[in-house]
Amino acid sequence: MKPLKNWDNKTWLSSKKYINQFHKFLKKKVILKKNTRVLDIGCGRAYIISFLQKKYKFETKAVGIDILRNKNTRKNILFKKSDAIKYLKKGNKFDIIIIKQTIHFFSKTKIISLLNLAKKNLNTKGTLLIFSLKTKNNKIPCFKKMKKQLSYSLKKDEILFKIIKKNLKRIKEVNFNFNVRISKKKYVSMIKNRYMSCLLNLSKKELNKGIDEINFNFKNQLNFTDTLKCLSFRK
Ligand SMILES: C[S@@+](CC[C@H](N)C(=O)[O-])C[C@H]1O[C@@H](n2cnc3c(N)ncnc32)[C@H](O)[C@@H]1O
């Protein structure tokens, strides 16, 4: 897959409101204290763990890994440019491992290696949290071709979810909902920047056609719910 560079590049996913709400959700799932060790796999610009590091002043800096080092990645955490599986093989232990909106980058066999290593790297009573777009009735505003690509990707996610549930066995499942209010102008610029992986392989022509569709079909203000499924596993 081509590199995903603009996912959290000044989008709702990096907004204060989103990170605050995500933190509130996390607090209900895990205990966050000074001595908690946190790993974020596929952390992007690391907005989430950077917020947590600032808030909880972890004694051991939160670690974020990503195959891509983006410009303006947060500086107050320990960022490692690495493939997830390669990093996990080092065997460093954590209390919380977050894998947010990243599973779709893994094949069916690679996801099993990822899960096995993540479990191994959890401390006793540690928690693995996996977040991914809900696969049914998704509200992300799309143009036709984008919808087709997204549906294809979500079908793959359904297979991955089955593999994850089989592998982890004891999991809890809840949704994280975020109400997005965004101007059409801003959303179009996100599409131009190919903010989602389902946009990465479209040609320039397909993208421009899609933007025309969005401009025609949507009002100036877009309001929708961004829903993530959260699967949590406790060791
Ligand atoms: C959709 S973004 C999610 C970023 C962040 N977790 C968030 O939710 O805001 C997925 C990220 O996973 C990273 N990624 C993809 N494959 C990876 C791999 N094998 N190892 C580590 N990171 C990977 C991508 O570079 C990208 O930054």
mmCIF file of C-alpha atoms and ligand atoms in Angstrom:
data_model
loop_
_atom_site.group_PDB
_atom_site.id
_atom_site.type_symbol
_atom_site.label_atom_id
_atom_site.label_comp_id
_atom_site.label_asym_id
_atom_site.label_seq_id
_atom_site.Cartn_x
_atom_site.Cartn_y
_atom_site.Cartn_z
ATOM 1 C CA MET A 1 0.000 0.000 0.000
ATOM 2 C CA LYS A 2 1.197 3.565 -0.702
ATOM 3 C CA PRO A 3 2.165 5.608 2.377
ATOM 4 C CA LEU A 4 -0.659 7.359 4.208
ATOM 5 C CA LYS A 5 0.644 10.845 4.994
ATOM 6 C CA ASN A 6 -2.322 13.072 5.700
ATOM 7 C CA TRP A 7 -4.615 11.075 7.959
ATOM 8 C CA ASP A 8 -4.038 13.256 11.019
ATOM 9 C CA ASN A 9 -2.617 16.281 9.217
ATOM 10 C CA LYS A 10 -4.872 19.029 10.646
ATOM 11 C CA THR A 11 -8.034 16.909 10.397
ATOM 12 C CA TRP A 12 -10.745 16.145 12.984
ATOM 13 C CA LEU A 13 -8.567 13.151 13.944
ATOM 14 C CA SER A 14 -5.920 15.474 15.309
ATOM 15 C CA SER A 15 -8.299 18.066 16.762
ATOM 16 C CA LYS A 16 -8.268 18.863 20.497
ATOM 17 C CA LYS A 17 -11.917 17.901 20.731
ATOM 18 C CA TYR A 18 -11.298 14.478 19.219
ATOM 19 C CA ILE A 19 -8.247 13.740 21.364
ATOM 20 C CA ASN A 20 -10.101 14.881 24.519
ATOM 21 C CA GLN A 21 -13.064 12.686 23.733
ATOM 22 C CA PHE A 22 -10.809 9.765 22.894
ATOM 23 C CA HIS A 23 -9.027 10.229 26.227
ATOM 24 C CA LYS A 24 -12.364 10.192 28.082
ATOM 25 C CA PHE A 25 -13.174 6.915 26.339
ATOM 26 C CA LEU A 26 -9.759 5.433 27.188
ATOM 27 C CA LYS A 27 -10.138 6.340 30.882
ATOM 28 C CA LYS A 28 -13.185 4.092 31.059
ATOM 29 C CA LYS A 29 -11.239 1.161 29.621
ATOM 30 C CA VAL A 30 -7.819 1.381 31.286
ATOM 31 C CA ILE A 31 -6.046 2.781 34.330
ATOM 32 C CA LEU A 32 -3.640 5.556 33.444
ATOM 33 C CA LYS A 33 -0.986 6.416 36.036
ATOM 34 C CA LYS A 34 2.552 7.792 36.187
ATOM 35 C CA ASN A 35 4.052 4.317 35.998
ATOM 36 C CA THR A 36 1.860 3.095 33.108
ATOM 37 C CA ARG A 37 3.781 2.011 30.014
ATOM 38 C CA VAL A 38 1.976 2.796 26.774
ATOM 39 C CA LEU A 39 2.685 1.702 23.204
ATOM 40 C CA ASP A 40 0.805 3.038 20.171
ATOM 41 C CA ILE A 41 1.226 0.894 17.054
ATOM 42 C CA GLY A 42 0.749 2.867 13.823
ATOM 43 C CA CYS A 43 0.703 6.087 15.825
ATOM 44 C CA GLY A 44 0.787 8.509 12.880
ATOM 45 C CA ARG A 45 1.789 11.933 14.228
ATOM 46 C CA ALA A 46 1.260 10.546 17.772
ATOM 47 C CA TYR A 47 -1.371 13.071 18.902
ATOM 48 C CA ILE A 48 -3.024 10.570 21.230
ATOM 49 C CA ILE A 49 0.009 9.385 23.177
ATOM 50 C CA SER A 50 1.443 12.899 23.177
ATOM 51 C CA PHE A 51 -1.716 14.063 24.980
ATOM 52 C CA LEU A 52 -1.468 11.157 27.430
ATOM 53 C CA GLN A 53 2.233 11.808 28.070
ATOM 54 C CA LYS A 54 1.521 15.462 28.842
ATOM 55 C CA LYS A 55 -1.415 14.637 31.099
ATOM 56 C CA TYR A 56 -0.008 11.694 33.070
ATOM 57 C CA LYS A 57 3.717 12.503 32.905
ATOM 58 C CA PHE A 58 4.587 8.824 32.427
ATOM 59 C CA GLU A 59 7.932 7.936 34.030
ATOM 60 C CA THR A 60 8.746 5.835 30.963
ATOM 61 C CA LYS A 61 7.863 7.916 27.916
ATOM 62 C CA ALA A 62 4.988 6.582 25.847
ATOM 63 C CA VAL A 63 6.281 4.841 22.714
ATOM 64 C CA GLY A 64 4.806 5.412 19.261
ATOM 65 C CA ILE A 65 5.813 3.363 16.257
ATOM 66 C CA ASP A 66 4.985 3.894 12.629
ATOM 67 C CA ILE A 67 6.513 2.791 9.346
ATOM 68 C CA LEU A 68 6.390 6.424 8.314
ATOM 69 C CA ARG A 69 7.960 9.410 10.042
ATOM 70 C CA ASN A 70 5.701 12.374 9.298
ATOM 71 C CA LYS A 71 6.679 16.002 9.504
ATOM 72 C CA ASN A 72 5.336 17.483 12.770
ATOM 73 C CA THR A 73 5.212 14.184 14.670
ATOM 74 C CA ARG A 74 4.812 15.064 18.362
ATOM 75 C CA LYS A 75 8.115 15.436 20.159
ATOM 76 C CA ASN A 76 7.284 14.622 23.808
ATOM 77 C CA ILE A 77 7.028 10.868 23.207
ATOM 78 C CA LEU A 78 9.518 8.235 22.066
ATOM 79 C CA PHE A 79 8.890 7.783 18.347
ATOM 80 C CA LYS A 80 10.355 4.802 16.517
ATOM 81 C CA LYS A 81 10.182 4.531 12.754
ATOM 82 C CA SER A 82 9.641 0.811 12.429
ATOM 83 C CA ASP A 83 7.386 -1.905 11.146
ATOM 84 C CA ALA A 84 5.078 -3.010 13.972
ATOM 85 C CA ILE A 85 6.044 -6.682 13.905
ATOM 86 C CA LYS A 86 9.758 -5.908 13.761
ATOM 87 C CA TYR A 87 9.440 -3.598 16.777
ATOM 88 C CA LEU A 88 7.340 -6.037 18.831
ATOM 89 C CA LYS A 89 9.938 -8.766 18.305
ATOM 90 C CA LYS A 90 12.280 -6.740 20.547
ATOM 91 C CA GLY A 91 10.084 -7.865 23.461
ATOM 92 C CA ASN A 92 9.639 -4.557 25.341
ATOM 93 C CA LYS A 93 6.766 -4.803 27.834
ATOM 94 C CA PHE A 94 3.774 -2.459 28.092
ATOM 95 C CA ASP A 95 0.628 -2.052 30.208
ATOM 96 C CA ILE A 96 -1.420 -0.648 27.351
ATOM 97 C CA ILE A 97 -0.977 -1.354 23.656
ATOM 98 C CA ILE A 98 -3.151 0.675 21.287
ATOM 99 C CA ILE A 99 -3.652 -0.288 17.644
ATOM 100 C CA LYS A 100 -5.911 2.404 16.228
ATOM 101 C CA GLN A 101 -7.150 2.400 12.644
ATOM 102 C CA THR A 102 -4.153 0.407 11.514
ATOM 103 C CA ILE A 103 -5.232 -3.272 11.236
ATOM 104 C CA HIS A 104 -6.261 -2.863 7.589
ATOM 105 C CA PHE A 105 -2.572 -2.472 6.688
ATOM 106 C CA PHE A 106 -1.957 -6.097 7.708
ATOM 107 C CA SER A 107 -2.583 -9.335 5.805
ATOM 108 C CA LYS A 108 -4.481 -12.212 7.430
ATOM 109 C CA THR A 109 -1.245 -13.983 8.368
ATOM 110 C CA LYS A 110 0.559 -10.826 9.498
ATOM 111 C CA ILE A 111 -2.336 -9.852 11.792
ATOM 112 C CA ILE A 112 -1.932 -13.136 13.697
ATOM 113 C CA SER A 113 1.801 -12.463 14.208
ATOM 114 C CA LEU A 114 0.934 -8.919 15.308
ATOM 115 C CA LEU A 115 -1.626 -10.146 17.858
ATOM 116 C CA ASN A 116 0.588 -12.915 19.245
ATOM 117 C CA LEU A 117 3.503 -10.549 19.697
ATOM 118 C CA ALA A 118 1.313 -7.809 21.183
ATOM 119 C CA LYS A 119 -0.085 -10.280 23.764
ATOM 120 C CA LYS A 120 3.422 -11.464 24.595
ATOM 121 C CA ASN A 121 4.560 -7.868 25.112
ATOM 122 C CA LEU A 122 1.732 -7.057 27.531
ATOM 123 C CA ASN A 123 2.509 -6.960 31.238
ATOM 124 C CA THR A 124 0.250 -9.020 33.536
ATOM 125 C CA LYS A 125 -3.188 -7.384 33.548
ATOM 126 C CA GLY A 126 -2.099 -5.298 30.573
ATOM 127 C CA THR A 127 -4.668 -4.272 27.963
ATOM 128 C CA LEU A 128 -4.616 -4.440 24.192
ATOM 129 C CA LEU A 129 -7.027 -2.009 22.527
ATOM 130 C CA ILE A 130 -7.833 -2.358 18.852
ATOM 131 C CA PHE A 131 -9.848 0.368 17.131
ATOM 132 C CA SER A 132 -11.178 0.182 13.611
ATOM 133 C CA LEU A 133 -13.943 1.794 11.564
ATOM 134 C CA LYS A 134 -17.290 0.116 12.090
ATOM 135 C CA THR A 135 -17.960 -1.999 9.047
ATOM 136 C CA LYS A 136 -21.755 -1.755 8.770
ATOM 137 C CA ASN A 137 -23.674 1.427 7.958
ATOM 138 C CA ASN A 138 -20.602 3.613 7.989
ATOM 139 C CA LYS A 139 -21.261 7.353 7.860
ATOM 140 C CA ILE A 140 -17.997 8.630 6.359
ATOM 141 C CA PRO A 141 -18.996 10.983 3.492
ATOM 142 C CA CYS A 142 -17.929 9.379 0.222
ATOM 143 C CA PHE A 143 -18.141 9.789 -3.515
ATOM 144 C CA LYS A 144 -19.054 6.706 -5.576
ATOM 145 C CA LYS A 145 -15.586 5.333 -6.302
ATOM 146 C CA MET A 146 -14.409 6.102 -2.750
ATOM 147 C CA LYS A 147 -17.429 4.247 -1.330
ATOM 148 C CA LYS A 148 -16.567 1.241 -3.483
ATOM 149 C CA GLN A 149 -12.961 1.219 -2.286
ATOM 150 C CA LEU A 150 -14.048 1.751 1.336
ATOM 151 C CA SER A 151 -16.619 -1.075 1.181
ATOM 152 C CA TYR A 152 -13.927 -3.372 -0.184
ATOM 153 C CA SER A 153 -11.609 -2.420 2.667
ATOM 154 C CA LEU A 154 -14.367 -2.815 5.284
ATOM 155 C CA LYS A 155 -15.147 -6.305 3.952
ATOM 156 C CA LYS A 156 -11.499 -7.184 4.535
ATOM 157 C CA ASP A 157 -11.786 -5.666 8.035
ATOM 158 C CA GLU A 158 -14.724 -7.969 8.800
ATOM 159 C CA ILE A 159 -12.494 -10.943 8.031
ATOM 160 C CA LEU A 160 -9.734 -9.420 10.185
ATOM 161 C CA PHE A 161 -12.214 -8.876 13.062
ATOM 162 C CA LYS A 162 -13.129 -12.575 12.929
ATOM 163 C CA ILE A 163 -9.457 -13.544 13.059
ATOM 164 C CA ILE A 164 -8.851 -11.121 15.948
ATOM 165 C CA LYS A 165 -11.814 -12.416 17.963
ATOM 166 C CA LYS A 166 -10.737 -16.032 17.404
ATOM 167 C CA ASN A 167 -7.170 -15.229 18.417
ATOM 168 C CA LEU A 168 -7.874 -13.098 21.481
ATOM 169 C CA LYS A 169 -10.890 -15.128 22.680
ATOM 170 C CA ARG A 170 -11.829 -13.016 25.735
ATOM 171 C CA ILE A 171 -12.609 -9.608 24.295
ATOM 172 C CA LYS A 172 -14.990 -6.789 25.091
ATOM 173 C CA GLU A 173 -16.517 -4.797 22.280
ATOM 174 C CA VAL A 174 -17.808 -1.206 22.422
ATOM 175 C CA ASN A 175 -18.124 1.678 19.986
ATOM 176 C CA PHE A 176 -16.355 5.009 20.134
ATOM 177 C CA ASN A 177 -18.495 7.708 18.515
ATOM 178 C CA PHE A 178 -17.316 11.156 17.509
ATOM 179 C CA ASN A 179 -19.664 13.712 15.998
ATOM 180 C CA VAL A 180 -17.847 15.435 13.170
ATOM 181 C CA ARG A 181 -18.850 18.923 12.062
ATOM 182 C CA ILE A 182 -16.699 20.030 9.169
ATOM 183 C CA SER A 183 -17.070 22.479 6.297
ATOM 184 C CA LYS A 184 -17.351 20.925 2.861
ATOM 185 C CA LYS A 185 -14.357 23.037 1.812
ATOM 186 C CA LYS A 186 -12.177 21.509 4.518
ATOM 187 C CA TYR A 187 -13.448 17.993 3.797
ATOM 188 C CA VAL A 188 -12.684 18.417 0.093
ATOM 189 C CA SER A 189 -9.137 19.466 0.985
ATOM 190 C CA MET A 190 -8.821 16.300 3.112
ATOM 191 C CA ILE A 191 -9.927 14.243 0.127
ATOM 192 C CA LYS A 192 -7.426 16.087 -2.109
ATOM 193 C CA ASN A 193 -4.757 15.126 0.440
ATOM 194 C CA ARG A 194 -5.957 11.494 0.260
ATOM 195 C CA TYR A 195 -6.584 11.370 4.007
ATOM 196 C CA MET A 196 -7.934 7.795 3.964
ATOM 197 C CA SER A 197 -6.171 4.712 2.681
ATOM 198 C CA CYS A 198 -9.098 3.962 0.341
ATOM 199 C CA LEU A 199 -8.104 7.121 -1.590
ATOM 200 C CA LEU A 200 -4.440 6.242 -2.024
ATOM 201 C CA ASN A 201 -4.750 4.242 -5.232
ATOM 202 C CA LEU A 202 -7.214 6.453 -7.096
ATOM 203 C CA SER A 203 -5.942 8.347 -10.145
ATOM 204 C CA LYS A 204 -5.919 12.145 -10.138
ATOM 205 C CA LYS A 205 -8.817 12.080 -12.604
ATOM 206 C CA GLU A 206 -10.896 9.801 -10.347
ATOM 207 C CA LEU A 207 -10.134 12.017 -7.369
ATOM 208 C CA ASN A 208 -11.165 15.219 -9.189
ATOM 209 C CA LYS A 209 -14.372 13.585 -10.410
ATOM 210 C CA GLY A 210 -15.065 12.496 -6.832
ATOM 211 C CA ILE A 211 -14.522 16.020 -5.518
ATOM 212 C CA ASP A 212 -17.058 17.320 -8.071
ATOM 213 C CA GLU A 213 -19.511 14.710 -6.756
ATOM 214 C CA ILE A 214 -18.938 15.761 -3.140
ATOM 215 C CA ASN A 215 -19.401 19.429 -4.073
ATOM 216 C CA PHE A 216 -22.651 18.604 -5.836
ATOM 217 C CA ASN A 217 -24.150 16.138 -3.338
ATOM 218 C CA PHE A 218 -23.354 17.698 0.036
ATOM 219 C CA LYS A 219 -24.330 20.924 1.799
ATOM 220 C CA ASN A 220 -21.667 23.449 2.859
ATOM 221 C CA GLN A 221 -21.541 21.927 6.331
ATOM 222 C CA LEU A 222 -21.054 18.187 6.826
ATOM 223 C CA ASN A 223 -22.318 16.601 10.036
ATOM 224 C CA PHE A 224 -21.824 12.906 10.617
ATOM 225 C CA THR A 225 -20.718 10.388 13.215
ATOM 226 C CA ASP A 226 -17.320 8.775 12.958
ATOM 227 C CA THR A 227 -17.771 5.421 14.688
ATOM 228 C CA LEU A 228 -14.973 3.086 15.647
ATOM 229 C CA LYS A 229 -15.341 -0.406 16.955
ATOM 230 C CA CYS A 230 -13.085 -0.974 19.969
ATOM 231 C CA LEU A 231 -12.025 -4.506 20.829
ATOM 232 C CA SER A 232 -10.288 -4.772 24.193
ATOM 233 C CA PHE A 233 -8.336 -7.710 25.544
ATOM 234 C CA ARG A 234 -7.000 -8.009 29.088
ATOM 235 C CA LYS A 235 -4.105 -10.346 29.868
HETATM 236 C C1 LIG B 1 -4.966 5.422 9.497
HETATM 237 S S1 LIG B 1 -3.422 5.802 10.249
HETATM 238 C C2 LIG B 1 -3.852 5.852 11.946
HETATM 239 C C3 LIG B 1 -2.947 6.734 12.766
HETATM 240 C C4 LIG B 1 -3.283 6.807 14.254
HETATM 241 N N1 LIG B 1 -3.265 5.498 14.873
HETATM 242 C C5 LIG B 1 -4.638 7.445 14.438
HETATM 243 O O1 LIG B 1 -5.618 6.727 14.637
HETATM 244 O O2 LIG B 1 -4.734 8.675 14.351
HETATM 245 C C6 LIG B 1 -2.571 4.247 10.117
HETATM 246 C C7 LIG B 1 -1.076 4.340 10.423
HETATM 247 O O3 LIG B 1 -0.492 3.033 10.472
HETATM 248 C C8 LIG B 1 0.811 3.102 9.920
HETATM 249 N N2 LIG B 1 1.244 1.744 9.537
HETATM 250 C C9 LIG B 1 0.817 1.022 8.488
HETATM 251 N N3 LIG B 1 1.432 -0.173 8.444
HETATM 252 C C10 LIG B 1 2.263 -0.224 9.511
HETATM 253 C C11 LIG B 1 3.181 -1.197 10.010
HETATM 254 N N4 LIG B 1 3.355 -2.373 9.389
HETATM 255 N N5 LIG B 1 3.890 -0.908 11.116
HETATM 256 C C12 LIG B 1 3.736 0.296 11.762
HETATM 257 N N6 LIG B 1 2.880 1.253 11.316
HETATM 258 C C13 LIG B 1 2.156 1.007 10.219
HETATM 259 C C14 LIG B 1 0.652 4.078 8.755
HETATM 260 O O4 LIG B 1 1.886 4.627 8.331
HETATM 261 C C15 LIG B 1 -0.291 5.124 9.372
HETATM 262 O O5 LIG B 1 0.394 6.172 9.970
#
